[in-house]
PDB file of N, CA and C in Angstrom:
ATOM      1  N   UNK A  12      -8.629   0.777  -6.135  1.00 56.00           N
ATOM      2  CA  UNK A  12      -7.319   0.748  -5.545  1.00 56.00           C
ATOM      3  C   UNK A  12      -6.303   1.002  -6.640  1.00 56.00           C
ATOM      4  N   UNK A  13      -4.981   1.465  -6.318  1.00 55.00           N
ATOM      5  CA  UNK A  13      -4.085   1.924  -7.647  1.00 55.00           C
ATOM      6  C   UNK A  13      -2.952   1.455  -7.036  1.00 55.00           C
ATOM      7  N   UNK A  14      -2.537   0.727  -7.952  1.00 55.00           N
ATOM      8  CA  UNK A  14      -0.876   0.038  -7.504  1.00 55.00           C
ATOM      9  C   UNK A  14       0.266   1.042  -8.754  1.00 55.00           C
ATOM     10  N   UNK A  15       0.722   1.989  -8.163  1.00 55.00           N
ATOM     11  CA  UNK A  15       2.126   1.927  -8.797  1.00 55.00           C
ATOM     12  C   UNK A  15       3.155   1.736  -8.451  1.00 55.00           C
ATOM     13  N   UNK A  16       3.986   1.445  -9.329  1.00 54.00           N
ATOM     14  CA  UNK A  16       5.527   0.986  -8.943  1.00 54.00           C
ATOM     15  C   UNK A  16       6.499   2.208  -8.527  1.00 54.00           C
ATOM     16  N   UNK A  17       7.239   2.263  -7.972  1.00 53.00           N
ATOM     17  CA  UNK A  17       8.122   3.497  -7.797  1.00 53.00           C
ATOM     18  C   UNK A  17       9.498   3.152  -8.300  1.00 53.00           C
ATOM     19  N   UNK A  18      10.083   4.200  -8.983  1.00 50.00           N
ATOM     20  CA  UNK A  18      11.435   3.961  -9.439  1.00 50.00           C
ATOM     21  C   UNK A  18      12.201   4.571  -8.538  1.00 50.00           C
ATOM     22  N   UNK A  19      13.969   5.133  -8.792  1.00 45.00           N
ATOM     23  CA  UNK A  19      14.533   5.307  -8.043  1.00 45.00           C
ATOM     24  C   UNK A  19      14.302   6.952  -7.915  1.00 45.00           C
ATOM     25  N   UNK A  20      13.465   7.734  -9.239  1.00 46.00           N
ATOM     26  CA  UNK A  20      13.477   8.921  -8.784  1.00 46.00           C
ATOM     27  C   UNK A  20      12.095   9.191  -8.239  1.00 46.00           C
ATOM     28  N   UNK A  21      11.418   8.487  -7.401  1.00 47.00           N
ATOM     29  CA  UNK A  21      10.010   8.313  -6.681  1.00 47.00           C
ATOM     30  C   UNK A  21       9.037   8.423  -7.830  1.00 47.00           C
ATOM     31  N   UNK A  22       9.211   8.575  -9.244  1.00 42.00           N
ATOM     32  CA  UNK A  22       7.794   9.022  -9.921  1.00 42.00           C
ATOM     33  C   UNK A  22       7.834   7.839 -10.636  1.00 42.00           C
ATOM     34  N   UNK A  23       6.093   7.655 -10.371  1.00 41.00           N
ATOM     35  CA  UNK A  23       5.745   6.368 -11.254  1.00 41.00           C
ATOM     36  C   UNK A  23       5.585   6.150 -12.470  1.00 41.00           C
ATOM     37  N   UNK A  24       6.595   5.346 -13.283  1.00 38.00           N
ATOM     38  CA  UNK A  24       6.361   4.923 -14.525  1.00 38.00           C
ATOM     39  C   UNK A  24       5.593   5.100 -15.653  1.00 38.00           C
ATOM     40  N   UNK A  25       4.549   4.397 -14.716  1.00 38.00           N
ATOM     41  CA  UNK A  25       2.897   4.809 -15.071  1.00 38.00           C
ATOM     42  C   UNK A  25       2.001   6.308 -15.585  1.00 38.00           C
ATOM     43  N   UNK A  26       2.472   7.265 -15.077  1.00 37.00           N
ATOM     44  CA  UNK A  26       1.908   8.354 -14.565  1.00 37.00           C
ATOM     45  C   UNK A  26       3.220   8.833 -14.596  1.00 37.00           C
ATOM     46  N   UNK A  27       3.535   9.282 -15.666  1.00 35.00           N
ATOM     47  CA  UNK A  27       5.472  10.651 -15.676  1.00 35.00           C
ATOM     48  C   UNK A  27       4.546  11.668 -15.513  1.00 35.00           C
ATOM     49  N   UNK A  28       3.698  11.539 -16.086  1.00 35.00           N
ATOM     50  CA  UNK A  28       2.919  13.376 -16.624  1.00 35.00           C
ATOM     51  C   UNK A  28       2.699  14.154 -14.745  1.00 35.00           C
ATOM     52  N   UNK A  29       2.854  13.338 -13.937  1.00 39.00           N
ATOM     53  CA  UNK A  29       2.038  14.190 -12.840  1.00 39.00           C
ATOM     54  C   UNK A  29       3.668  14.054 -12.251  1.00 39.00           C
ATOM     55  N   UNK A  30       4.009  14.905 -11.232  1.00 45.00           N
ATOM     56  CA  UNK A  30       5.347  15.029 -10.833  1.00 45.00           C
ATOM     57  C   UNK A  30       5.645  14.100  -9.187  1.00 45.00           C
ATOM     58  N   UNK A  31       6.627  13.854  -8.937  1.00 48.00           N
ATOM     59  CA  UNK A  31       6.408  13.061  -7.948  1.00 48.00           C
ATOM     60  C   UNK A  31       5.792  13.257  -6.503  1.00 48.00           C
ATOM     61  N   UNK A  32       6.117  14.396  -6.394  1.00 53.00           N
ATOM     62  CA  UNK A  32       5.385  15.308  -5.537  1.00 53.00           C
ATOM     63  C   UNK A  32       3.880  15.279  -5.742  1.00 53.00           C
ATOM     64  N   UNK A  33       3.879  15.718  -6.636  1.00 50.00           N
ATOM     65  CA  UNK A  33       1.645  15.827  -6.748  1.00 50.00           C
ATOM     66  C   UNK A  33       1.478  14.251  -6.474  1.00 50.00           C
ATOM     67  N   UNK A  34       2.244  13.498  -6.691  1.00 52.00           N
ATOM     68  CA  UNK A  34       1.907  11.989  -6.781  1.00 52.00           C
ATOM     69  C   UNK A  34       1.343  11.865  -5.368  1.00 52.00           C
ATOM     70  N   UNK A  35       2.532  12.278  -4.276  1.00 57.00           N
ATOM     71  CA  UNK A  35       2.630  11.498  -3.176  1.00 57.00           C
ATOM     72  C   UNK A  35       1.600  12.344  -2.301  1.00 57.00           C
ATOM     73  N   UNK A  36       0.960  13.591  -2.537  1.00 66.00           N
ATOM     74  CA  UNK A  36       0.190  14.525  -2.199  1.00 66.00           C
ATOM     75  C   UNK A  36      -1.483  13.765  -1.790  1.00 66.00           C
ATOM     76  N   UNK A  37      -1.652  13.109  -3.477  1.00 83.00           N
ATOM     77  CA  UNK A  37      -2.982  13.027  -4.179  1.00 83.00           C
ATOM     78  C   UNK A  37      -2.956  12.011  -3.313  1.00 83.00           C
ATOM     79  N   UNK A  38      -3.613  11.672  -2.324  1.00 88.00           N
ATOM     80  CA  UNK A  38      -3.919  10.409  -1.804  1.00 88.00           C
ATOM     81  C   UNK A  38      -5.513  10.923  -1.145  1.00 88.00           C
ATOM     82  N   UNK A  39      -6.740  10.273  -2.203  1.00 92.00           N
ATOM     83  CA  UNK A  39      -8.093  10.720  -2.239  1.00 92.00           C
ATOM     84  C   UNK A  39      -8.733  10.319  -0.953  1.00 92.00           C
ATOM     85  N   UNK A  40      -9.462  10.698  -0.171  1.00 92.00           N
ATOM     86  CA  UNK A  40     -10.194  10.366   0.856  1.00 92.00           C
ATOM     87  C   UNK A  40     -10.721   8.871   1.006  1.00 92.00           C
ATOM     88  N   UNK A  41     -10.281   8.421   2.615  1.00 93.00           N
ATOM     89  CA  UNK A  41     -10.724   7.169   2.853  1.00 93.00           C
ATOM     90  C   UNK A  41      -9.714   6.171   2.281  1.00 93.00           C
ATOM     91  N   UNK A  42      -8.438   6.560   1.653  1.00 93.00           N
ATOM     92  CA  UNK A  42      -7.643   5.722   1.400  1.00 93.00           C
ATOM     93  C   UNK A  42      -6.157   6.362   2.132  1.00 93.00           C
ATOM     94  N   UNK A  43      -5.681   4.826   2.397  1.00 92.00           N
ATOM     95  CA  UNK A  43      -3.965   4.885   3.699  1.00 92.00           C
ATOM     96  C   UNK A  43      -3.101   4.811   2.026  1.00 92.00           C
ATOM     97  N   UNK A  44      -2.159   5.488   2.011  1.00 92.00           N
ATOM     98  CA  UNK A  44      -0.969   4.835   1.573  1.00 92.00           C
ATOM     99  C   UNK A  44       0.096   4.217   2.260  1.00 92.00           C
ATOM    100  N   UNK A  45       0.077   3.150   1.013  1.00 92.00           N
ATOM    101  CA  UNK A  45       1.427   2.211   2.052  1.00 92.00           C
ATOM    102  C   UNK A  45       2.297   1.445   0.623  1.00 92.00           C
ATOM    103  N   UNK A  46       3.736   1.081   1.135  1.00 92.00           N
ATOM    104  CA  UNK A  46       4.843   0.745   0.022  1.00 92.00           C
ATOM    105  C   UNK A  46       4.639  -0.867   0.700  1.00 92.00           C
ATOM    106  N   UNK A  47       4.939  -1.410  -0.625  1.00 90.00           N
ATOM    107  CA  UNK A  47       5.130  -3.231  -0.201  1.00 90.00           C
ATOM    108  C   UNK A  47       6.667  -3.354  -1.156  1.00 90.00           C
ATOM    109  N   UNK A  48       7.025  -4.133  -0.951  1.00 78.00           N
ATOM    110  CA  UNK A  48       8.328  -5.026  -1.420  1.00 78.00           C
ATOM    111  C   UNK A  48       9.219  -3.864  -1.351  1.00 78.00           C
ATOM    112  N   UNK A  49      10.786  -4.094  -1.558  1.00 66.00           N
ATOM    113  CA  UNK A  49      11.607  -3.247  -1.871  1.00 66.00           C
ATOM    114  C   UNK A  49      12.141  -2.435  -0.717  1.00 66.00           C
ATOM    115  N   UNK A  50      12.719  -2.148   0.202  1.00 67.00           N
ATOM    116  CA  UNK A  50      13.389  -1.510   1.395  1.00 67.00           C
ATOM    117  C   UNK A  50      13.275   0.039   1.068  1.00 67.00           C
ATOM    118  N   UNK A  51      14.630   0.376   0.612  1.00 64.00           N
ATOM    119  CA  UNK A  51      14.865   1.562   0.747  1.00 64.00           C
ATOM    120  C   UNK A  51      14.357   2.063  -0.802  1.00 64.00           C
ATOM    121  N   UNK A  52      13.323   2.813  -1.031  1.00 64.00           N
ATOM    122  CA  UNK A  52      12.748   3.937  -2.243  1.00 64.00           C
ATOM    123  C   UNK A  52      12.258   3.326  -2.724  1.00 64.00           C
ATOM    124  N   UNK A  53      12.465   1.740  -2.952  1.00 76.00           N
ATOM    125  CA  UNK A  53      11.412   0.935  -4.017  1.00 76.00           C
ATOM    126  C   UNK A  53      10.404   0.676  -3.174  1.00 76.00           C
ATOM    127  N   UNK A  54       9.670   0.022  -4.142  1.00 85.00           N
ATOM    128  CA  UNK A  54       8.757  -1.290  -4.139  1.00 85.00           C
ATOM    129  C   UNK A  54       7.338  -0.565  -4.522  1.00 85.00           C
ATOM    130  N   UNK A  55       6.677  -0.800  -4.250  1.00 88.00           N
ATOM    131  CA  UNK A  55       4.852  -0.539  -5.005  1.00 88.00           C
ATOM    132  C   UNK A  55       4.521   0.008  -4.218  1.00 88.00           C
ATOM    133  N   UNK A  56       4.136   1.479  -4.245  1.00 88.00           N
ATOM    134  CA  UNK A  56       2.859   2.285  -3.546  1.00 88.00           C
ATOM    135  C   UNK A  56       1.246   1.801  -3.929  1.00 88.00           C
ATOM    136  N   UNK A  57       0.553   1.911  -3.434  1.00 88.00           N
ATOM    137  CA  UNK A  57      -0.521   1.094  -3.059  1.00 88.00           C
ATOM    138  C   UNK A  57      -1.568   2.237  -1.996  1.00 88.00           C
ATOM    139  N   UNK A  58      -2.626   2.683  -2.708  1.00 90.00           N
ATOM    140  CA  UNK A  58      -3.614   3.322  -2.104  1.00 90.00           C
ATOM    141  C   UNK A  58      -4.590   2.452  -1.406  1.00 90.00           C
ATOM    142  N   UNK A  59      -4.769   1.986  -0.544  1.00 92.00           N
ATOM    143  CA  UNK A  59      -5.622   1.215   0.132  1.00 92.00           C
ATOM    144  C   UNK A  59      -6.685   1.710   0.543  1.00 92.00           C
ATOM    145  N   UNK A  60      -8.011   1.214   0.840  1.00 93.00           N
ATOM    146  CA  UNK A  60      -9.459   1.773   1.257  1.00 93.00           C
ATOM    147  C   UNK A  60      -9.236   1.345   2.645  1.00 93.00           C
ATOM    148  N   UNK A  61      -9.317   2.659   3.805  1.00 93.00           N
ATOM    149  CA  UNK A  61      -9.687   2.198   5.015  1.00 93.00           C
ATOM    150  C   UNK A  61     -10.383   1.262   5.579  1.00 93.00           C
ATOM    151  N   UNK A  62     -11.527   0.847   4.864  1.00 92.00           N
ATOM    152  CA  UNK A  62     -12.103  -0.318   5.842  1.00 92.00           C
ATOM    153  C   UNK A  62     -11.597  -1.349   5.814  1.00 92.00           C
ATOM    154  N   UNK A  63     -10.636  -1.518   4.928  1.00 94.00           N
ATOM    155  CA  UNK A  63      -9.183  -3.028   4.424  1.00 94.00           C
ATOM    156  C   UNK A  63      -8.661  -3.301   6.080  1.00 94.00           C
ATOM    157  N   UNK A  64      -8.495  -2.036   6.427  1.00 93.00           N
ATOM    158  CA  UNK A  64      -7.650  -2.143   7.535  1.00 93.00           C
ATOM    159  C   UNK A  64      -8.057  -2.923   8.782  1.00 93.00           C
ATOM    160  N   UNK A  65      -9.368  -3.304   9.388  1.00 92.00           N
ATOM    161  CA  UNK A  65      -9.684  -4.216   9.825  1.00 92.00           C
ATOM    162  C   UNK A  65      -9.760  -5.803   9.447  1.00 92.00           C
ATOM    163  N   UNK A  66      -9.545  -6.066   8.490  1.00 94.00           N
ATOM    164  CA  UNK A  66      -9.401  -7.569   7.649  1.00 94.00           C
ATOM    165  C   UNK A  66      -8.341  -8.001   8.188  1.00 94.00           C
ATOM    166  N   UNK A  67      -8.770  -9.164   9.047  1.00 95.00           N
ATOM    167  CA  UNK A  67      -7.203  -9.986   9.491  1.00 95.00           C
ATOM    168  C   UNK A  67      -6.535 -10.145   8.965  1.00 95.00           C
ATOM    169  N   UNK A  68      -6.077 -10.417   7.845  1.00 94.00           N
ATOM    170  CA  UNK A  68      -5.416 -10.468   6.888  1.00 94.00           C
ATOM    171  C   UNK A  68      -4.673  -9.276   6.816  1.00 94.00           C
ATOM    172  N   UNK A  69      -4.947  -7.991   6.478  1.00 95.00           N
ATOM    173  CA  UNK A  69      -4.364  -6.734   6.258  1.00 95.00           C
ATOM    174  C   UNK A  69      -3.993  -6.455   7.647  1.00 95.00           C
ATOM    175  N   UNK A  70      -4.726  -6.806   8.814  1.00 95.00           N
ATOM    176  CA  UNK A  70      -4.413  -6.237  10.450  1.00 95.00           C
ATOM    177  C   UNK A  70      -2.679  -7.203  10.518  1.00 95.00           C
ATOM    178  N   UNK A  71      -2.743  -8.119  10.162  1.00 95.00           N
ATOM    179  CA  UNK A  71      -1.624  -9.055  10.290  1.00 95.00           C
ATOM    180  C   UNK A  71      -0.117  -8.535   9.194  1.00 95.00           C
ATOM    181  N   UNK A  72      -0.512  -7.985   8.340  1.00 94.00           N
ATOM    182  CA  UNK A  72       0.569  -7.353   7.605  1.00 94.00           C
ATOM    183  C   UNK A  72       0.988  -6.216   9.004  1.00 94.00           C
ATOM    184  N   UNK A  73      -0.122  -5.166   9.302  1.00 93.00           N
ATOM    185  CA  UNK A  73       0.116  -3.958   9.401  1.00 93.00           C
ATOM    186  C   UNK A  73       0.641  -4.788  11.167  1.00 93.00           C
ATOM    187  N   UNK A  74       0.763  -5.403  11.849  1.00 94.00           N
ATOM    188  CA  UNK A  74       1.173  -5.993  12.857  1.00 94.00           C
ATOM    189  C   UNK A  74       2.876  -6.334  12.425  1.00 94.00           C
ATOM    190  N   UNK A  75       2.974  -6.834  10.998  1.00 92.00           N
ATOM    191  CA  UNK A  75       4.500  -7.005  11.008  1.00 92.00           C
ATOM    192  C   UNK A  75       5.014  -5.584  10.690  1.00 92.00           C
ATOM    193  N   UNK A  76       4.586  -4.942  10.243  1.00 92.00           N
ATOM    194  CA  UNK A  76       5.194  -3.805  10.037  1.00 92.00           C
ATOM    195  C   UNK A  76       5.388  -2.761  11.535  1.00 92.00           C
ATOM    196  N   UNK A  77       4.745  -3.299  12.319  1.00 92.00           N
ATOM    197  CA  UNK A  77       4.849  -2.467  13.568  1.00 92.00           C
ATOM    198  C   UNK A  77       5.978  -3.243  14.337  1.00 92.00           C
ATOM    199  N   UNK A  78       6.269  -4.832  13.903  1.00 93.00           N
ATOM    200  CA  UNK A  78       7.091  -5.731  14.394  1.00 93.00           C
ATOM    201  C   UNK A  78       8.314  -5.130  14.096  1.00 93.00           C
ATOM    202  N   UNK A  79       8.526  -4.884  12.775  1.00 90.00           N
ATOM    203  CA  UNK A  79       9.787  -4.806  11.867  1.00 90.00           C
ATOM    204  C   UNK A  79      10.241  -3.132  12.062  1.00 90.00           C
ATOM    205  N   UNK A  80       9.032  -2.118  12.078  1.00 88.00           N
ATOM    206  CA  UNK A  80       9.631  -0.564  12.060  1.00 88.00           C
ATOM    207  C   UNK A  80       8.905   0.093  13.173  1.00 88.00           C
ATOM    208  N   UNK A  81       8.482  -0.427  13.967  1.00 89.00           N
ATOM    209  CA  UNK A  81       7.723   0.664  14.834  1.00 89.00           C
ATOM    210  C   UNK A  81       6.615   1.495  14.738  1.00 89.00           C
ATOM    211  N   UNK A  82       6.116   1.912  15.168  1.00 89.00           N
ATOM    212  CA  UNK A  82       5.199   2.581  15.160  1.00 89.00           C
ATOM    213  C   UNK A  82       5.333   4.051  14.881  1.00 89.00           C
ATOM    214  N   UNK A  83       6.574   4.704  14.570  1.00 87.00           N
ATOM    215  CA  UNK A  83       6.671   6.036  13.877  1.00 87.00           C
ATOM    216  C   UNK A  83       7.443   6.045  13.084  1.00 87.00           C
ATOM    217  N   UNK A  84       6.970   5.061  11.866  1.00 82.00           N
ATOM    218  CA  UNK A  84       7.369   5.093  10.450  1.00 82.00           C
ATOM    219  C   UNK A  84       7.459   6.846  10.042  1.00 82.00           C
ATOM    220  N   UNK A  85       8.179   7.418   9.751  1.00 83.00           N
ATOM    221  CA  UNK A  85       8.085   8.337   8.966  1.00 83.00           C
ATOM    222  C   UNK A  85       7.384   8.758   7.619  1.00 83.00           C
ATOM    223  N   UNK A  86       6.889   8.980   6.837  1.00 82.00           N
ATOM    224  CA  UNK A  86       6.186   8.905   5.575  1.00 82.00           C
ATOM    225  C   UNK A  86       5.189   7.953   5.728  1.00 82.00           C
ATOM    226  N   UNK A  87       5.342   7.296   4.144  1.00 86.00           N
ATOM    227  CA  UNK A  87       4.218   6.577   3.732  1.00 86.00           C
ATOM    228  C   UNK A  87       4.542   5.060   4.217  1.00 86.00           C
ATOM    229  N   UNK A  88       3.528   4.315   5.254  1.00 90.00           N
ATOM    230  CA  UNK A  88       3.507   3.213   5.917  1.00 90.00           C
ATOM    231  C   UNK A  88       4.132   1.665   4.798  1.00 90.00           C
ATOM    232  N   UNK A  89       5.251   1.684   5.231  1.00 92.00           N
ATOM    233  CA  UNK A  89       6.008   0.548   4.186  1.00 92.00           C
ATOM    234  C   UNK A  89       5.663  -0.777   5.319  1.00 92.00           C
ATOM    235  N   UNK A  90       5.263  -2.025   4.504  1.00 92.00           N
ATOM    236  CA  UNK A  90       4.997  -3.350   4.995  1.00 92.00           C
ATOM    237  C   UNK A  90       6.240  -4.257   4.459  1.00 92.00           C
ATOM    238  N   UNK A  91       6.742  -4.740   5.145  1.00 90.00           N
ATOM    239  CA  UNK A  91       7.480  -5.783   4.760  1.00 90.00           C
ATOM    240  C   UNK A  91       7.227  -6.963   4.440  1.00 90.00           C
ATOM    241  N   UNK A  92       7.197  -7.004   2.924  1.00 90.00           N
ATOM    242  CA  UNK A  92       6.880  -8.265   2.678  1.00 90.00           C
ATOM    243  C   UNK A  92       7.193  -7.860   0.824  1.00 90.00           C
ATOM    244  N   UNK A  93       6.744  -9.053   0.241  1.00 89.00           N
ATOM    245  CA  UNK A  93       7.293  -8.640  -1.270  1.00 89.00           C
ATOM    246  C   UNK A  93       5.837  -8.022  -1.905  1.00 89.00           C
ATOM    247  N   UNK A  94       6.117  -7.672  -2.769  1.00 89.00           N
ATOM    248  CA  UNK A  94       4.625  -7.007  -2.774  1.00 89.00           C
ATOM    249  C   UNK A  94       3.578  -7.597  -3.539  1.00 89.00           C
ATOM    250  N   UNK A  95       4.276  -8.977  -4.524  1.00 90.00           N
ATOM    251  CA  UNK A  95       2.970 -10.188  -4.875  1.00 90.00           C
ATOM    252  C   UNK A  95       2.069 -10.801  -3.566  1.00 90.00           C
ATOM    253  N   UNK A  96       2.928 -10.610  -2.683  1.00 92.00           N
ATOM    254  CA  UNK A  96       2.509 -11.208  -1.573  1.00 92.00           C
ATOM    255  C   UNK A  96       1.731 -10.407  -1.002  1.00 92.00           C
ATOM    256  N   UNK A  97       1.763  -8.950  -0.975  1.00 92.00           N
ATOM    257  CA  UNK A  97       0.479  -7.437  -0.725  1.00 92.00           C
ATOM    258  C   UNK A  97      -0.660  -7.546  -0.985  1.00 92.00           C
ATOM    259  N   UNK A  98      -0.391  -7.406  -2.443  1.00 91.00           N
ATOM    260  CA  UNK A  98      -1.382  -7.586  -3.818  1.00 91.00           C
ATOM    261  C   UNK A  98      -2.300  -8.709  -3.471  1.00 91.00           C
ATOM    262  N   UNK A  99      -2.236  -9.799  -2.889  1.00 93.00           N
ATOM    263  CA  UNK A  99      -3.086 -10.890  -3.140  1.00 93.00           C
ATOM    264  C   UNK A  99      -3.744 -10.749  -1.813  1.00 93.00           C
ATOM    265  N   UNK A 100      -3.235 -10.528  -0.835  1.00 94.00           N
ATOM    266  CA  UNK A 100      -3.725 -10.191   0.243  1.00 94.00           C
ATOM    267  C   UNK A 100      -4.909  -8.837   0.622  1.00 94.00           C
ATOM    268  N   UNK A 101      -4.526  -7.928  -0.069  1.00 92.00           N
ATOM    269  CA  UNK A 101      -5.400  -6.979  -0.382  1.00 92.00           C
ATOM    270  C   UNK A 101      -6.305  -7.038  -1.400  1.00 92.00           C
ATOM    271  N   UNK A 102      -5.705  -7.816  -2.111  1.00 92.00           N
ATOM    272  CA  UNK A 102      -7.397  -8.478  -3.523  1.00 92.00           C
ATOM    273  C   UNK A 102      -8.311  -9.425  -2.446  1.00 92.00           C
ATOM    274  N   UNK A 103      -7.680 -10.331  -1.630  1.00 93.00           N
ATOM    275  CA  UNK A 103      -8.681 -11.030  -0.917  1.00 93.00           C
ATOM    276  C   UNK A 103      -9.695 -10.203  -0.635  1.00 93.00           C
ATOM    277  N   UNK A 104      -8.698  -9.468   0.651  1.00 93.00           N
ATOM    278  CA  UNK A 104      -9.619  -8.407   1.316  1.00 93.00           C
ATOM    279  C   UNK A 104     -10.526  -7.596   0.855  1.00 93.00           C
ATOM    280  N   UNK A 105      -9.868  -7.559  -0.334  1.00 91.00           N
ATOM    281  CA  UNK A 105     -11.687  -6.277  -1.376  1.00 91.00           C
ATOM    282  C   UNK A 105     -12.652  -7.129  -2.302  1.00 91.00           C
ATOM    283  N   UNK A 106     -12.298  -8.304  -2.153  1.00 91.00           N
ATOM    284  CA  UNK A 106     -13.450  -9.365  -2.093  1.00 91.00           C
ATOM    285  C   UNK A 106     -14.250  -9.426  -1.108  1.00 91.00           C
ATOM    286  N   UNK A 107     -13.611  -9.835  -0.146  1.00 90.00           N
ATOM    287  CA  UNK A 107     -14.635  -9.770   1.139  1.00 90.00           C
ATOM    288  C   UNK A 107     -15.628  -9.119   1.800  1.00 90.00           C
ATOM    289  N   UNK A 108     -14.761  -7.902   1.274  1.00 85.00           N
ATOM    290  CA  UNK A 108     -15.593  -6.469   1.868  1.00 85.00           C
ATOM    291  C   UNK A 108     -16.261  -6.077   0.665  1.00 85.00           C
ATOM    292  N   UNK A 109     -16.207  -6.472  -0.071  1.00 84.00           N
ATOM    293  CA  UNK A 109     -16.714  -5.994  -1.901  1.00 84.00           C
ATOM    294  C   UNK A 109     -17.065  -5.019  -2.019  1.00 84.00           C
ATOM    295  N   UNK A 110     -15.251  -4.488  -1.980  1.00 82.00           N
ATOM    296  CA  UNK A 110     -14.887  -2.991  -3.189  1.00 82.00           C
ATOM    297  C   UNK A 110     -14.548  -3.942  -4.349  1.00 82.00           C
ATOM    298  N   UNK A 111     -14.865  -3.173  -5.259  1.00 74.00           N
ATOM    299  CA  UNK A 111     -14.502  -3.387  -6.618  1.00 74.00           C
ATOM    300  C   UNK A 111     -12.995  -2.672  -6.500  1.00 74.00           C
ATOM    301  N   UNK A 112     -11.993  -3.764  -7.765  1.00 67.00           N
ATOM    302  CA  UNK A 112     -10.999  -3.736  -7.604  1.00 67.00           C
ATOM    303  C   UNK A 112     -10.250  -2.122  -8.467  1.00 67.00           C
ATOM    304  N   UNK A 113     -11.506  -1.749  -8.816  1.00 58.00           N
ATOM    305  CA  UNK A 113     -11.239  -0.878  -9.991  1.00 58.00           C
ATOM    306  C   UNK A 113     -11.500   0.338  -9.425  1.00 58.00           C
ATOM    307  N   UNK A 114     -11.674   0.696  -7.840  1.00 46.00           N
ATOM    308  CA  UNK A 114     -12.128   1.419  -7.470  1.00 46.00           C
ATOM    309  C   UNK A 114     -10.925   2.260  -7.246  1.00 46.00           C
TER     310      UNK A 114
END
């Protein structure tokens, strides 16, 4: 899984060398992107492994986010919530299901 942060000109910190565009492109098979914390342009992009997405835990995020924006989010699926609060929730979940976190 890959957590980067997004700044205000969408390219991650982390990773200047690739442009923000190729960034938001590269999203490898079998993984959702989705933004946690931060409203408008911020907060942490977050490649998630599809099978996350059944974990009550992750079904219950992706339930507030259908609460809070509907169901035709535009772009990349933003959750409301802060994104320590993502992060731990989605580490559960790839315990459970045991992906390695490094995947």
């Amino acid at each position: 899984m890959v957590w980067k942060r997004k700044n205000a000109g969408g390219e991650s910190p982390a990773r200047s060398s690739a442009g923000a565009g190729d960034e938001e492109k590269a999203v490898p098979r079998g993984h959702v992107p989705m933004v946690a914390g931060g409203e408008e342009g911020g907060g942490e992009r977050v490649l998630v492994p599809v099978r996350l997405l059944s974990d009550p835990s992750v079904a219950e995020l992706l339930d507030m986010a259908a609460r809070r924006y509907g169901y035709c989010q535009p772009g990349v699926l933003r959750v409301p919530c802060d994104a320590g609060h993502f992060r731990r929730v989605v580490d559960g979940a790839m315990r459970r299901c045991g992906i390695s976190s490094s995947a």
